mmCIF file of C-alpha atoms in Angstrom:
data_model
loop_
_atom_site.group_PDB
_atom_site.id
_atom_site.type_symbol
_atom_site.label_atom_id
_atom_site.label_comp_id
_atom_site.label_asym_id
_atom_site.label_seq_id
_atom_site.Cartn_x
_atom_site.Cartn_y
_atom_site.Cartn_z
ATOM 1 C CA MET A 11 163.845 52.341 182.720
ATOM 2 C CA ILE A 12 163.588 48.184 182.286
ATOM 3 C CA ILE A 13 165.427 45.927 180.129
ATOM 4 C CA GLN A 14 164.091 42.516 178.779
ATOM 5 C CA THR A 15 165.930 39.882 177.210
ATOM 6 C CA LEU A 16 163.774 37.762 174.846
ATOM 7 C CA HIS A 17 165.318 34.232 173.399
ATOM 8 C CA SER A 18 164.078 32.836 170.688
ATOM 9 C CA SER A 19 165.098 30.368 167.951
ATOM 10 C CA PRO A 20 164.207 30.780 164.386
ATOM 11 C CA THR A 21 162.558 28.204 162.229
ATOM 12 C CA PHE A 22 162.671 29.204 158.599
ATOM 13 C CA HIS A 23 163.970 27.496 155.888
ATOM 14 C CA GLY A 24 165.764 28.577 152.865
ATOM 15 C CA PHE A 25 164.562 30.562 150.581
ATOM 16 C CA SER A 26 163.599 28.893 147.244
ATOM 17 C CA SER A 27 164.675 30.432 143.761
ATOM 18 C CA PHE A 28 162.191 32.350 142.113
ATOM 19 C CA HIS A 29 161.843 31.841 137.877
ATOM 20 C CA SER A 30 160.015 33.716 135.690
ATOM 21 C CA HIS A 31 159.395 33.298 131.667
ATOM 22 C CA LEU A 32 157.836 35.387 129.251
ATOM 23 C CA SER A 33 155.379 33.019 126.700
ATOM 24 C CA CYS A 34 154.751 34.297 123.057
ATOM 25 C CA SER A 35 151.695 33.224 121.222
ATOM 26 C CA SER A 36 151.916 31.516 118.354
ATOM 27 C CA SER A 37 151.669 33.673 114.587
ATOM 28 C CA SER A 38 151.838 32.114 111.273
ATOM 29 C CA SER A 39 152.810 35.612 109.961
ATOM 30 C CA SER A 40 156.505 35.096 111.647
ATOM 31 C CA PRO A 41 158.385 31.793 112.132
ATOM 32 C CA PHE A 42 159.973 33.527 115.345
ATOM 33 C CA LEU A 43 156.564 34.079 117.313
ATOM 34 C CA ALA A 44 155.846 29.970 117.577
ATOM 35 C CA LYS A 45 154.951 29.240 121.151
ATOM 36 C CA ARG A 46 157.992 29.147 122.976
ATOM 37 C CA PHE A 47 159.076 29.802 126.372
ATOM 38 C CA LEU A 48 161.925 32.425 126.945
ATOM 39 C CA PRO A 49 163.807 34.037 129.708
ATOM 40 C CA PHE A 50 162.875 37.495 130.791
ATOM 41 C CA VAL A 51 162.743 39.150 126.743
ATOM 42 C CA PRO A 52 160.849 37.389 124.020
ATOM 43 C CA PHE A 53 162.625 36.585 121.190
ATOM 44 C CA PRO A 54 162.397 39.525 118.718
ATOM 45 C CA SER A 55 160.793 39.437 115.586
ATOM 46 C CA ARG A 56 161.567 39.724 112.058
ATOM 47 C CA ASN A 57 158.216 41.535 111.168
ATOM 48 C CA PRO A 58 158.346 45.436 111.374
ATOM 49 C CA LEU A 59 155.012 46.088 111.535
ATOM 50 C CA LEU A 60 153.926 43.586 114.482
ATOM 51 C CA LYS A 61 152.172 45.912 117.233
ATOM 52 C CA PHE A 62 151.315 44.675 120.591
ATOM 53 C CA ASN A 63 147.989 46.117 122.089
ATOM 54 C CA SER A 64 147.376 45.250 125.705
ATOM 55 C CA THR A 65 144.140 46.755 127.167
ATOM 56 C CA SER A 66 142.734 46.007 131.125
ATOM 57 C CA ASN A 67 139.705 46.097 132.857
ATOM 58 C CA ASP A 68 138.514 49.571 132.506
ATOM 59 C CA SER A 69 140.133 49.856 128.589
ATOM 60 C CA THR A 70 138.120 52.381 126.361
ATOM 61 C CA PRO A 71 138.262 52.115 122.190
ATOM 62 C CA ASP A 72 140.211 54.649 121.973
ATOM 63 C CA GLN A 73 142.777 53.028 124.509
ATOM 64 C CA ASP A 74 145.575 50.504 123.150
ATOM 65 C CA TYR A 75 147.769 50.222 125.877
ATOM 66 C CA LEU A 76 147.356 50.170 129.622
ATOM 67 C CA LEU A 77 149.825 49.726 131.944
ATOM 68 C CA ASP A 78 147.336 47.174 134.392
ATOM 69 C CA ALA A 79 146.124 44.597 132.626
ATOM 70 C CA PRO A 80 142.663 42.267 134.201
ATOM 71 C CA GLU A 81 144.154 39.577 135.950
ATOM 72 C CA SER A 82 143.218 36.834 133.726
ATOM 73 C CA VAL A 83 145.189 38.042 131.478
ATOM 74 C CA GLY A 84 148.513 37.328 133.061
ATOM 75 C CA ASP A 85 151.835 39.430 133.556
ATOM 76 C CA GLY A 86 154.875 37.106 132.395
ATOM 77 C CA PHE A 87 155.527 35.486 135.561
ATOM 78 C CA SER A 88 155.058 31.832 136.136
ATOM 79 C CA PHE A 89 155.882 29.724 139.301
ATOM 80 C CA SER A 90 154.418 27.038 140.977
ATOM 81 C CA GLY A 91 152.099 27.620 143.831
ATOM 82 C CA GLY A 92 151.665 30.801 142.377
ATOM 83 C CA LYS A 93 148.854 33.599 141.266
ATOM 84 C CA TYR A 94 148.807 32.111 137.755
ATOM 85 C CA SER A 95 149.575 28.273 138.345
ATOM 86 C CA ASP A 96 146.884 25.639 139.135
ATOM 87 C CA GLU A 97 147.925 25.262 142.964
ATOM 88 C CA PRO A 98 146.502 26.722 145.883
ATOM 89 C CA SER A 99 147.748 30.508 145.873
ATOM 90 C CA PRO A 100 148.741 31.751 148.919
ATOM 91 C CA SER A 101 147.740 35.176 148.332
ATOM 92 C CA ASP A 102 144.310 34.255 147.964
ATOM 93 C CA GLU A 103 144.382 32.147 151.092
ATOM 94 C CA TRP A 104 145.539 35.392 153.287
ATOM 95 C CA PHE A 105 142.877 37.689 151.264
ATOM 96 C CA LYS A 106 139.974 35.079 152.485
ATOM 97 C CA GLN A 107 140.934 35.916 156.012
ATOM 98 C CA GLY A 108 140.245 39.512 155.748
ATOM 99 C CA LYS A 109 138.016 42.266 154.763
ATOM 100 C CA MET A 110 138.281 45.517 153.025
ATOM 101 C CA VAL A 111 137.194 48.688 155.593
ATOM 102 C CA LYS A 112 136.344 52.335 153.654
ATOM 103 C CA ALA A 113 137.838 55.455 155.443
ATOM 104 C CA TYR A 114 139.711 58.536 154.436
ATOM 105 C CA SER A 115 137.929 60.701 151.914
ATOM 106 C CA SER A 116 139.502 60.960 148.337
ATOM 107 C CA SER A 117 140.741 63.889 147.603
ATOM 108 C CA GLY A 118 140.970 63.953 143.999
ATOM 109 C CA SER A 119 138.982 65.991 141.142
ATOM 110 C CA GLY A 120 137.917 62.647 139.234
ATOM 111 C CA GLU A 121 140.444 62.651 136.447
ATOM 112 C CA LYS A 122 141.705 59.559 135.216
ATOM 113 C CA ALA A 123 145.150 58.648 136.548
ATOM 114 C CA LYS A 124 147.959 58.845 133.944
ATOM 115 C CA ASP A 125 151.855 57.195 134.135
ATOM 116 C CA PRO A 126 154.153 59.505 135.165
ATOM 117 C CA ILE A 127 156.458 58.391 132.331
ATOM 118 C CA PHE A 128 154.333 57.891 129.374
ATOM 119 C CA GLY A 129 151.271 59.584 130.030
ATOM 120 C CA LEU A 130 149.016 56.643 129.707
ATOM 121 C CA THR A 131 145.760 55.962 131.559
ATOM 122 C CA MET A 132 146.458 53.722 134.315
ATOM 123 C CA GLY A 133 143.902 50.882 134.613
ATOM 124 C CA ALA A 134 141.281 50.411 137.633
ATOM 125 C CA GLY A 135 144.346 49.708 140.422
ATOM 126 C CA SER A 136 145.911 52.988 140.191
ATOM 127 C CA GLN A 137 142.460 54.994 140.573
ATOM 128 C CA ALA A 138 141.719 57.045 143.234
ATOM 129 C CA SER A 139 138.174 55.818 144.504
ATOM 130 C CA SER A 140 135.000 58.135 144.415
ATOM 131 C CA ASP A 141 134.437 58.871 147.833
ATOM 132 C CA PHE A 142 136.811 56.298 150.191
ATOM 133 C CA PHE A 143 139.923 54.529 150.155
ATOM 134 C CA ARG A 144 139.516 50.648 150.665
ATOM 135 C CA TRP A 145 142.068 49.537 153.315
ATOM 136 C CA PHE A 146 142.394 45.542 153.164
ATOM 137 C CA CYS A 147 142.186 44.310 157.148
ATOM 138 C CA VAL A 148 141.950 41.600 159.060
ATOM 139 C CA GLU A 149 140.718 40.647 162.423
ATOM 140 C CA VAL A 150 140.863 37.845 164.880
ATOM 141 C CA GLY A 151 139.179 37.644 168.494
ATOM 142 C CA SER A 152 136.053 38.714 169.506
ATOM 143 C CA ALA A 153 134.970 42.616 169.390
ATOM 144 C CA ASP A 154 133.672 42.822 172.831
ATOM 145 C CA ASN A 155 137.481 42.369 173.842
ATOM 146 C CA PRO A 156 140.261 45.151 174.033
ATOM 147 C CA SER A 157 141.189 46.334 170.588
ATOM 148 C CA VAL A 158 144.905 45.569 169.620
ATOM 149 C CA ILE A 159 145.878 47.189 165.925
ATOM 150 C CA LEU A 160 149.224 46.027 164.285
ATOM 151 C CA ILE A 161 151.007 48.436 161.810
ATOM 152 C CA HIS A 162 153.272 46.846 159.252
ATOM 153 C CA GLY A 163 156.263 48.613 158.385
ATOM 154 C CA PHE A 164 158.052 50.103 155.430
ATOM 155 C CA PRO A 165 157.913 48.340 152.590
ATOM 156 C CA SER A 166 155.827 45.374 153.978
ATOM 157 C CA GLN A 167 151.979 44.083 154.716
ATOM 158 C CA ALA A 168 149.597 43.192 157.077
ATOM 159 C CA TYR A 169 150.686 39.583 156.191
ATOM 160 C CA SER A 170 154.050 40.126 158.219
ATOM 161 C CA TYR A 171 151.809 39.785 161.624
ATOM 162 C CA ARG A 172 150.592 36.448 160.338
ATOM 163 C CA LYS A 173 151.791 34.644 163.438
ATOM 164 C CA VAL A 174 150.983 37.150 165.775
ATOM 165 C CA LEU A 175 147.389 37.178 164.846
ATOM 166 C CA PRO A 176 146.298 33.364 166.296
ATOM 167 C CA ILE A 177 148.489 34.385 169.783
ATOM 168 C CA LEU A 178 146.223 37.571 170.348
ATOM 169 C CA SER A 179 143.268 36.282 169.399
ATOM 170 C CA LYS A 180 141.896 34.594 172.625
ATOM 171 C CA ASP A 181 141.741 37.815 174.964
ATOM 172 C CA TYR A 182 142.139 40.148 172.628
ATOM 173 C CA HIS A 183 140.408 42.027 169.035
ATOM 174 C CA ALA A 184 143.462 41.728 167.315
ATOM 175 C CA ILE A 185 143.625 43.963 163.592
ATOM 176 C CA ALA A 186 146.325 43.970 161.316
ATOM 177 C CA PHE A 187 145.703 46.123 157.962
ATOM 178 C CA ASP A 188 147.417 47.110 154.897
ATOM 179 C CA TRP A 189 148.631 50.603 154.758
ATOM 180 C CA LEU A 190 147.531 52.485 151.485
ATOM 181 C CA GLY A 191 149.667 51.765 148.306
ATOM 182 C CA PHE A 192 150.613 47.990 149.966
ATOM 183 C CA GLY A 193 149.175 44.800 149.910
ATOM 184 C CA PHE A 194 145.590 44.793 148.851
ATOM 185 C CA SER A 195 144.719 48.470 150.223
ATOM 186 C CA ASP A 196 144.176 50.948 147.360
ATOM 187 C CA LYS A 197 147.056 52.480 145.559
ATOM 188 C CA PRO A 198 145.738 55.143 144.208
ATOM 189 C CA GLN A 199 148.199 56.731 141.400
ATOM 190 C CA PRO A 200 150.085 59.634 143.332
ATOM 191 C CA ARG A 201 148.803 63.162 142.714
ATOM 192 C CA TYR A 202 145.188 61.523 141.856
ATOM 193 C CA GLY A 203 143.738 61.657 145.390
ATOM 194 C CA PHE A 204 146.446 60.792 147.428
ATOM 195 C CA ASP A 205 149.899 61.635 147.244
ATOM 196 C CA TYR A 206 152.028 59.311 149.690
ATOM 197 C CA THR A 207 152.963 62.225 151.965
ATOM 198 C CA LEU A 208 153.955 61.623 155.879
ATOM 199 C CA ASP A 209 151.121 63.824 156.382
ATOM 200 C CA GLU A 210 148.344 61.988 154.324
ATOM 201 C CA TYR A 211 149.079 58.914 156.452
ATOM 202 C CA VAL A 212 148.511 60.760 159.649
ATOM 203 C CA SER A 213 145.346 61.978 158.640
ATOM 204 C CA SER A 214 144.365 58.501 157.072
ATOM 205 C CA LEU A 215 145.440 56.662 160.239
ATOM 206 C CA GLU A 216 143.317 58.588 162.136
ATOM 207 C CA SER A 217 140.339 58.179 159.386
ATOM 208 C CA LEU A 218 140.951 54.031 159.587
ATOM 209 C CA ILE A 219 140.949 53.780 163.473
ATOM 210 C CA ASP A 220 137.783 56.048 163.572
ATOM 211 C CA GLU A 221 136.316 53.294 161.630
ATOM 212 C CA LEU A 222 137.828 50.216 163.628
ATOM 213 C CA ALA A 223 137.332 50.569 166.814
ATOM 214 C CA VAL A 224 135.210 52.902 169.333
ATOM 215 C CA THR A 225 137.400 52.213 172.580
ATOM 216 C CA LYS A 226 140.838 52.896 173.620
ATOM 217 C CA VAL A 227 143.069 50.959 171.572
ATOM 218 C CA SER A 228 146.732 49.401 171.943
ATOM 219 C CA LEU A 229 149.012 50.287 169.156
ATOM 220 C CA VAL A 230 151.885 48.131 167.533
ATOM 221 C CA VAL A 231 153.893 49.769 164.738
ATOM 222 C CA GLN A 232 157.040 48.624 163.244
ATOM 223 C CA GLY A 233 159.600 50.243 161.756
ATOM 224 C CA TYR A 234 159.738 53.775 159.557
ATOM 225 C CA PHE A 235 156.213 54.236 160.099
ATOM 226 C CA ALA A 236 156.459 54.430 163.668
ATOM 227 C CA PRO A 237 157.132 58.670 163.414
ATOM 228 C CA VAL A 238 153.772 58.793 161.624
ATOM 229 C CA VAL A 239 152.068 56.550 164.700
ATOM 230 C CA VAL A 240 153.485 58.509 167.313
ATOM 231 C CA LYS A 241 152.852 61.534 165.538
ATOM 232 C CA TYR A 242 149.279 60.339 165.232
ATOM 233 C CA ALA A 243 148.777 58.898 169.038
ATOM 234 C CA ASN A 244 150.065 62.366 170.245
ATOM 235 C CA SER A 245 147.288 64.357 168.698
ATOM 236 C CA ASN A 246 144.679 61.609 169.970
ATOM 237 C CA GLN A 247 146.448 60.211 173.644
ATOM 238 C CA GLU A 248 142.875 59.578 174.764
ATOM 239 C CA LYS A 249 142.399 56.581 172.570
ATOM 240 C CA ILE A 250 145.680 55.239 172.886
ATOM 241 C CA LYS A 251 146.308 52.715 175.723
ATOM 242 C CA ASN A 252 149.771 51.554 174.696
ATOM 243 C CA LEU A 253 151.819 51.802 172.047
ATOM 244 C CA MET A 254 154.488 49.539 171.483
ATOM 245 C CA LEU A 255 157.407 50.450 168.677
ATOM 246 C CA LEU A 256 159.137 47.850 166.649
ATOM 247 C CA ASN A 257 162.819 49.112 165.891
ATOM 248 C CA PRO A 258 161.455 52.045 165.009
ATOM 249 C CA PRO A 259 163.807 54.904 163.384
ATOM 250 C CA LEU A 260 164.876 56.616 166.978
ATOM 251 C CA THR A 261 168.409 58.281 166.543
ATOM 252 C CA ALA A 262 169.832 60.884 163.784
ATOM 253 C CA GLN A 263 171.251 57.800 162.344
ATOM 254 C CA HIS A 264 168.501 55.959 161.641
ATOM 255 C CA ALA A 265 166.660 58.978 159.511
ATOM 256 C CA LYS A 266 168.141 58.169 156.232
ATOM 257 C CA LEU A 267 167.045 54.995 153.965
ATOM 258 C CA PRO A 268 169.121 52.434 153.332
ATOM 259 C CA PRO A 269 170.697 51.986 149.638
ATOM 260 C CA THR A 270 168.027 49.341 149.596
ATOM 261 C CA LEU A 271 164.839 51.258 149.878
ATOM 262 C CA SER A 272 166.847 54.627 148.943
ATOM 263 C CA ILE A 273 166.846 53.327 145.536
ATOM 264 C CA PHE A 274 163.458 53.257 144.964
ATOM 265 C CA SER A 275 163.491 57.228 144.983
ATOM 266 C CA ASN A 276 165.845 57.314 142.384
ATOM 267 C CA PHE A 277 164.729 59.335 139.070
ATOM 268 C CA LEU A 278 163.878 57.051 136.633
ATOM 269 C CA LEU A 279 165.905 54.073 138.262
ATOM 270 C CA GLY A 280 163.232 54.351 140.919
ATOM 271 C CA GLU A 281 160.433 53.827 138.830
ATOM 272 C CA ILE A 282 162.199 51.116 137.089
ATOM 273 C CA PHE A 283 162.987 49.162 140.248
ATOM 274 C CA SER A 284 160.091 49.926 141.977
ATOM 275 C CA GLN A 285 158.406 47.633 139.413
ATOM 276 C CA ASP A 286 160.644 44.709 140.580
ATOM 277 C CA PRO A 287 158.975 42.231 142.792
ATOM 278 C CA LEU A 288 162.559 41.125 143.336
ATOM 279 C CA ARG A 289 163.699 43.969 145.098
ATOM 280 C CA ALA A 290 160.559 45.577 146.207
ATOM 281 C CA SER A 291 159.642 42.718 148.105
ATOM 282 C CA ASP A 292 161.987 40.028 148.529
ATOM 283 C CA LYS A 293 164.913 41.840 148.784
ATOM 284 C CA ALA A 294 163.375 44.845 151.335
ATOM 285 C CA LEU A 295 162.800 41.939 153.718
ATOM 286 C CA THR A 296 165.638 39.834 153.888
ATOM 287 C CA SER A 297 168.620 42.427 153.554
ATOM 288 C CA CYS A 298 167.730 43.828 156.916
ATOM 289 C CA GLY A 299 168.167 41.434 159.137
ATOM 290 C CA PRO A 300 168.586 37.277 159.567
ATOM 291 C CA TYR A 301 164.337 36.304 158.170
ATOM 292 C CA LYS A 302 164.942 33.694 155.388
ATOM 293 C CA MET A 303 161.294 33.834 153.661
ATOM 294 C CA LYS A 304 159.932 30.940 152.360
ATOM 295 C CA GLU A 305 158.527 30.384 149.206
ATOM 296 C CA GLU A 306 154.971 30.543 149.577
ATOM 297 C CA ASP A 307 155.621 33.764 151.810
ATOM 298 C CA ALA A 308 157.154 35.222 149.430
ATOM 299 C CA MET A 309 154.040 34.746 147.082
ATOM 300 C CA VAL A 310 152.386 36.671 149.055
ATOM 301 C CA TYR A 311 154.678 39.779 149.179
ATOM 302 C CA ARG A 312 155.482 39.919 145.676
ATOM 303 C CA ARG A 313 151.000 39.501 144.386
ATOM 304 C CA PRO A 314 151.072 43.403 144.554
ATOM 305 C CA TYR A 315 153.797 44.087 142.077
ATOM 306 C CA LEU A 316 153.088 40.973 140.009
ATOM 307 C CA THR A 317 149.427 41.840 139.684
ATOM 308 C CA SER A 318 149.741 45.926 138.814
ATOM 309 C CA GLY A 319 151.943 48.847 138.361
ATOM 310 C CA SER A 320 150.230 50.872 140.931
ATOM 311 C CA SER A 321 152.349 49.071 143.657
ATOM 312 C CA GLY A 322 155.583 50.417 141.863
ATOM 313 C CA PHE A 323 154.187 53.798 141.929
ATOM 314 C CA ALA A 324 153.175 53.884 145.597
ATOM 315 C CA LEU A 325 156.682 52.446 146.414
ATOM 316 C CA ASN A 326 158.599 54.893 144.618
ATOM 317 C CA ALA A 327 156.196 57.968 145.500
ATOM 318 C CA LEU A 328 156.289 56.971 149.491
ATOM 319 C CA SER A 329 160.208 56.594 148.992
ATOM 320 C CA ARG A 330 160.562 60.140 147.897
ATOM 321 C CA THR A 331 158.882 61.430 150.390
ATOM 322 C CA MET A 332 160.932 59.253 153.127
ATOM 323 C CA LYS A 333 164.162 60.700 151.570
ATOM 324 C CA LYS A 334 162.576 64.168 152.256
ATOM 325 C CA ASP A 335 160.316 64.274 155.270
ATOM 326 C CA LEU A 336 161.888 61.566 157.208
ATOM 327 C CA LYS A 337 164.071 64.025 158.926
ATOM 328 C CA ARG A 338 161.844 65.936 160.168
ATOM 329 C CA TYR A 339 159.496 62.918 161.399
ATOM 330 C CA VAL A 340 162.106 61.409 163.242
ATOM 331 C CA GLU A 341 163.261 64.601 165.316
ATOM 332 C CA ASP A 342 159.420 65.013 166.005
ATOM 333 C CA MET A 343 159.489 61.658 167.551
ATOM 334 C CA GLN A 344 162.341 62.349 169.383
ATOM 335 C CA ARG A 345 160.612 65.313 171.107
ATOM 336 C CA ILE A 346 157.134 63.755 172.009
ATOM 337 C CA LEU A 347 158.324 60.641 173.503
ATOM 338 C CA LYS A 348 160.547 62.784 175.746
ATOM 339 C CA ASP A 349 158.181 65.337 176.301
ATOM 340 C CA GLN A 350 156.215 65.535 179.627
ATOM 341 C CA SER A 351 153.036 66.003 178.234
ATOM 342 C CA TRP A 352 153.653 62.366 176.585
ATOM 343 C CA LYS A 353 151.310 59.965 178.667
ATOM 344 C CA VAL A 354 150.881 56.917 176.423
ATOM 345 C CA LYS A 355 152.694 54.089 178.066
ATOM 346 C CA THR A 356 155.242 52.997 176.147
ATOM 347 C CA THR A 357 157.694 50.258 174.960
ATOM 348 C CA ILE A 358 160.553 49.662 172.427
ATOM 349 C CA CYS A 359 160.875 46.443 171.310
ATOM 350 C CA TRP A 360 164.732 46.113 169.435
ATOM 351 C CA GLY A 361 165.454 43.234 167.135
ATOM 352 C CA GLN A 362 169.376 43.122 167.291
ATOM 353 C CA ARG A 363 170.469 41.599 164.225
ATOM 354 C CA ASP A 364 169.062 44.947 162.853
ATOM 355 C CA ARG A 365 171.033 45.451 159.393
ATOM 356 C CA TRP A 366 169.443 49.248 158.697
ATOM 357 C CA PHE A 367 169.186 50.500 162.297
ATOM 358 C CA SER A 368 172.532 50.646 164.247
ATOM 359 C CA TYR A 369 171.748 49.427 168.364
ATOM 360 C CA ASP A 370 173.937 52.805 169.603
ATOM 361 C CA GLY A 371 171.808 55.524 171.093
ATOM 362 C CA VAL A 372 168.787 53.153 171.568
ATOM 363 C CA GLU A 373 169.192 52.408 174.949
ATOM 364 C CA ASN A 374 170.421 55.851 175.974
ATOM 365 C CA PHE A 375 166.972 57.191 174.354
ATOM 366 C CA CYS A 376 164.874 54.958 176.527
ATOM 367 C CA LYS A 377 166.818 55.789 179.669
ATOM 368 C CA ASP A 378 166.108 59.545 178.608
ATOM 369 C CA SER A 379 162.673 59.032 177.628
ATOM 370 C CA ASN A 380 162.083 56.408 180.721
ATOM 371 C CA HIS A 381 160.548 54.142 178.344
ATOM 372 C CA THR A 382 160.789 50.360 178.784
ATOM 373 C CA LEU A 383 162.857 48.664 176.484
ATOM 374 C CA VAL A 384 163.132 45.152 175.618
ATOM 375 C CA GLU A 385 165.987 43.421 173.005
ATOM 376 C CA VAL A 386 165.125 40.599 171.110
ATOM 377 C CA PRO A 387 168.759 39.218 170.098
ATOM 378 C CA LYS A 388 167.354 36.561 167.120
ATOM 379 C CA ALA A 389 165.495 39.209 165.418
ATOM 380 C CA GLY A 390 166.338 41.759 162.913
ATOM 381 C CA HIS A 391 164.725 45.203 161.421
ATOM 382 C CA HIS A 392 160.842 43.104 161.258
ATOM 383 C CA VAL A 393 160.902 41.665 164.094
ATOM 384 C CA GLN A 394 157.555 40.053 163.702
ATOM 385 C CA GLU A 395 158.963 38.087 160.521
ATOM 386 C CA ASP A 396 162.375 37.013 162.036
ATOM 387 C CA CYS A 397 160.267 36.166 165.494
ATOM 388 C CA GLY A 398 156.418 36.259 165.106
ATOM 389 C CA GLU A 399 155.525 33.690 167.881
ATOM 390 C CA GLU A 400 157.810 35.199 170.572
ATOM 391 C CA LEU A 401 156.522 38.829 169.239
ATOM 392 C CA GLY A 402 152.790 37.643 170.169
ATOM 393 C CA GLN A 403 153.588 36.300 173.414
ATOM 394 C CA LEU A 404 155.587 39.314 174.032
ATOM 395 C CA ILE A 405 152.637 41.826 172.700
ATOM 396 C CA TYR A 406 150.192 39.958 174.949
ATOM 397 C CA LYS A 407 152.306 39.697 178.112
ATOM 398 C CA THR A 408 152.971 43.693 177.799
ATOM 399 C CA ILE A 409 149.202 45.142 177.322
ATOM 400 C CA SER A 410 147.650 42.278 179.898
ATOM 401 C CA ARG A 411 150.095 43.847 182.534
ATOM 402 C CA ARG A 412 148.720 47.005 181.738
ATOM 403 C CA ASP A 413 144.742 46.637 180.451
ATOM 404 C CA TYR A 414 143.071 47.256 184.103
ATOM 405 C CA ILE A 415 145.511 49.666 185.495
#
């Protein structure tokens, strides 16, 4: 085993506050509905007969309320530089860099998805595709170069690799994608074509990689999705050239979700909190390490939760799956990585300021399994967020040394 140390100098700025407002339209029937801005909850009307109707982009005459509304309607949030301001949207700029790739067939029956709380028909964002799911992918570099696929963790987005992609683009065909249920990829309502089980994620990953790369690839995966990727790689070792795991759950201690994430799996509270963009994106990203999120980056991570309820329902479903099956998947990953039949060249990169995963047992695991361990002292759980440029150089050096072996 080789232990290397990577030093970095983070340059992140403080996270600026997020403001939310609700706008009430004026109405001649009630003086209390005069146009005004109110924090979070609209001022109650004295008219008991008032009824609020909301429709979505796939509404039908017999539906007077749907959870998802077209983007033009807005969702009650107002913030500078964000989705509903006149300033450029960081999330729109990121979206322009990518494309949609169809992979993994939907198992849905064609029935319209309904939300689990009220039984109301969901909007288009929660409906399963009629054929194959759409995955948002950002590609850089020539397709003639060796392929590197960057896989984000839970919960996160492909956007987390925005500082890594340019570094790899010169000599590699680098691809970052959003998992189903995250970012700009499809987010079907659970039980309507995709149930967010870990087994489904393994199968869907195989389908996507078959679409993205025709030759052997190198894989980089962060956090809780590492066991999913290792299980896929174990059955497809002939397709994998290198594997890099960024703060994966390696020990029994890591097989339990931290409170920040486990709250999303709770009955009722999980449904509520998973719809909160500050809990689902900001807190999940900043509570696990030293990362200080810039407002422009926060806009991108919040976007899915602001525009549709489908992101929250997907987060709730996957959290419950993780709570139930993560321990088994971690045990399987331990066994696979230590097995003599495992032939994939593997590097484990560890951000030592991880507040979710203890470093205890990591070094011993790497010694026992004979895998390279790279320590990143200044990074937390999301290494690519804390030290993106340094990680890009590390990935470049690691896979370049092995490309022609």
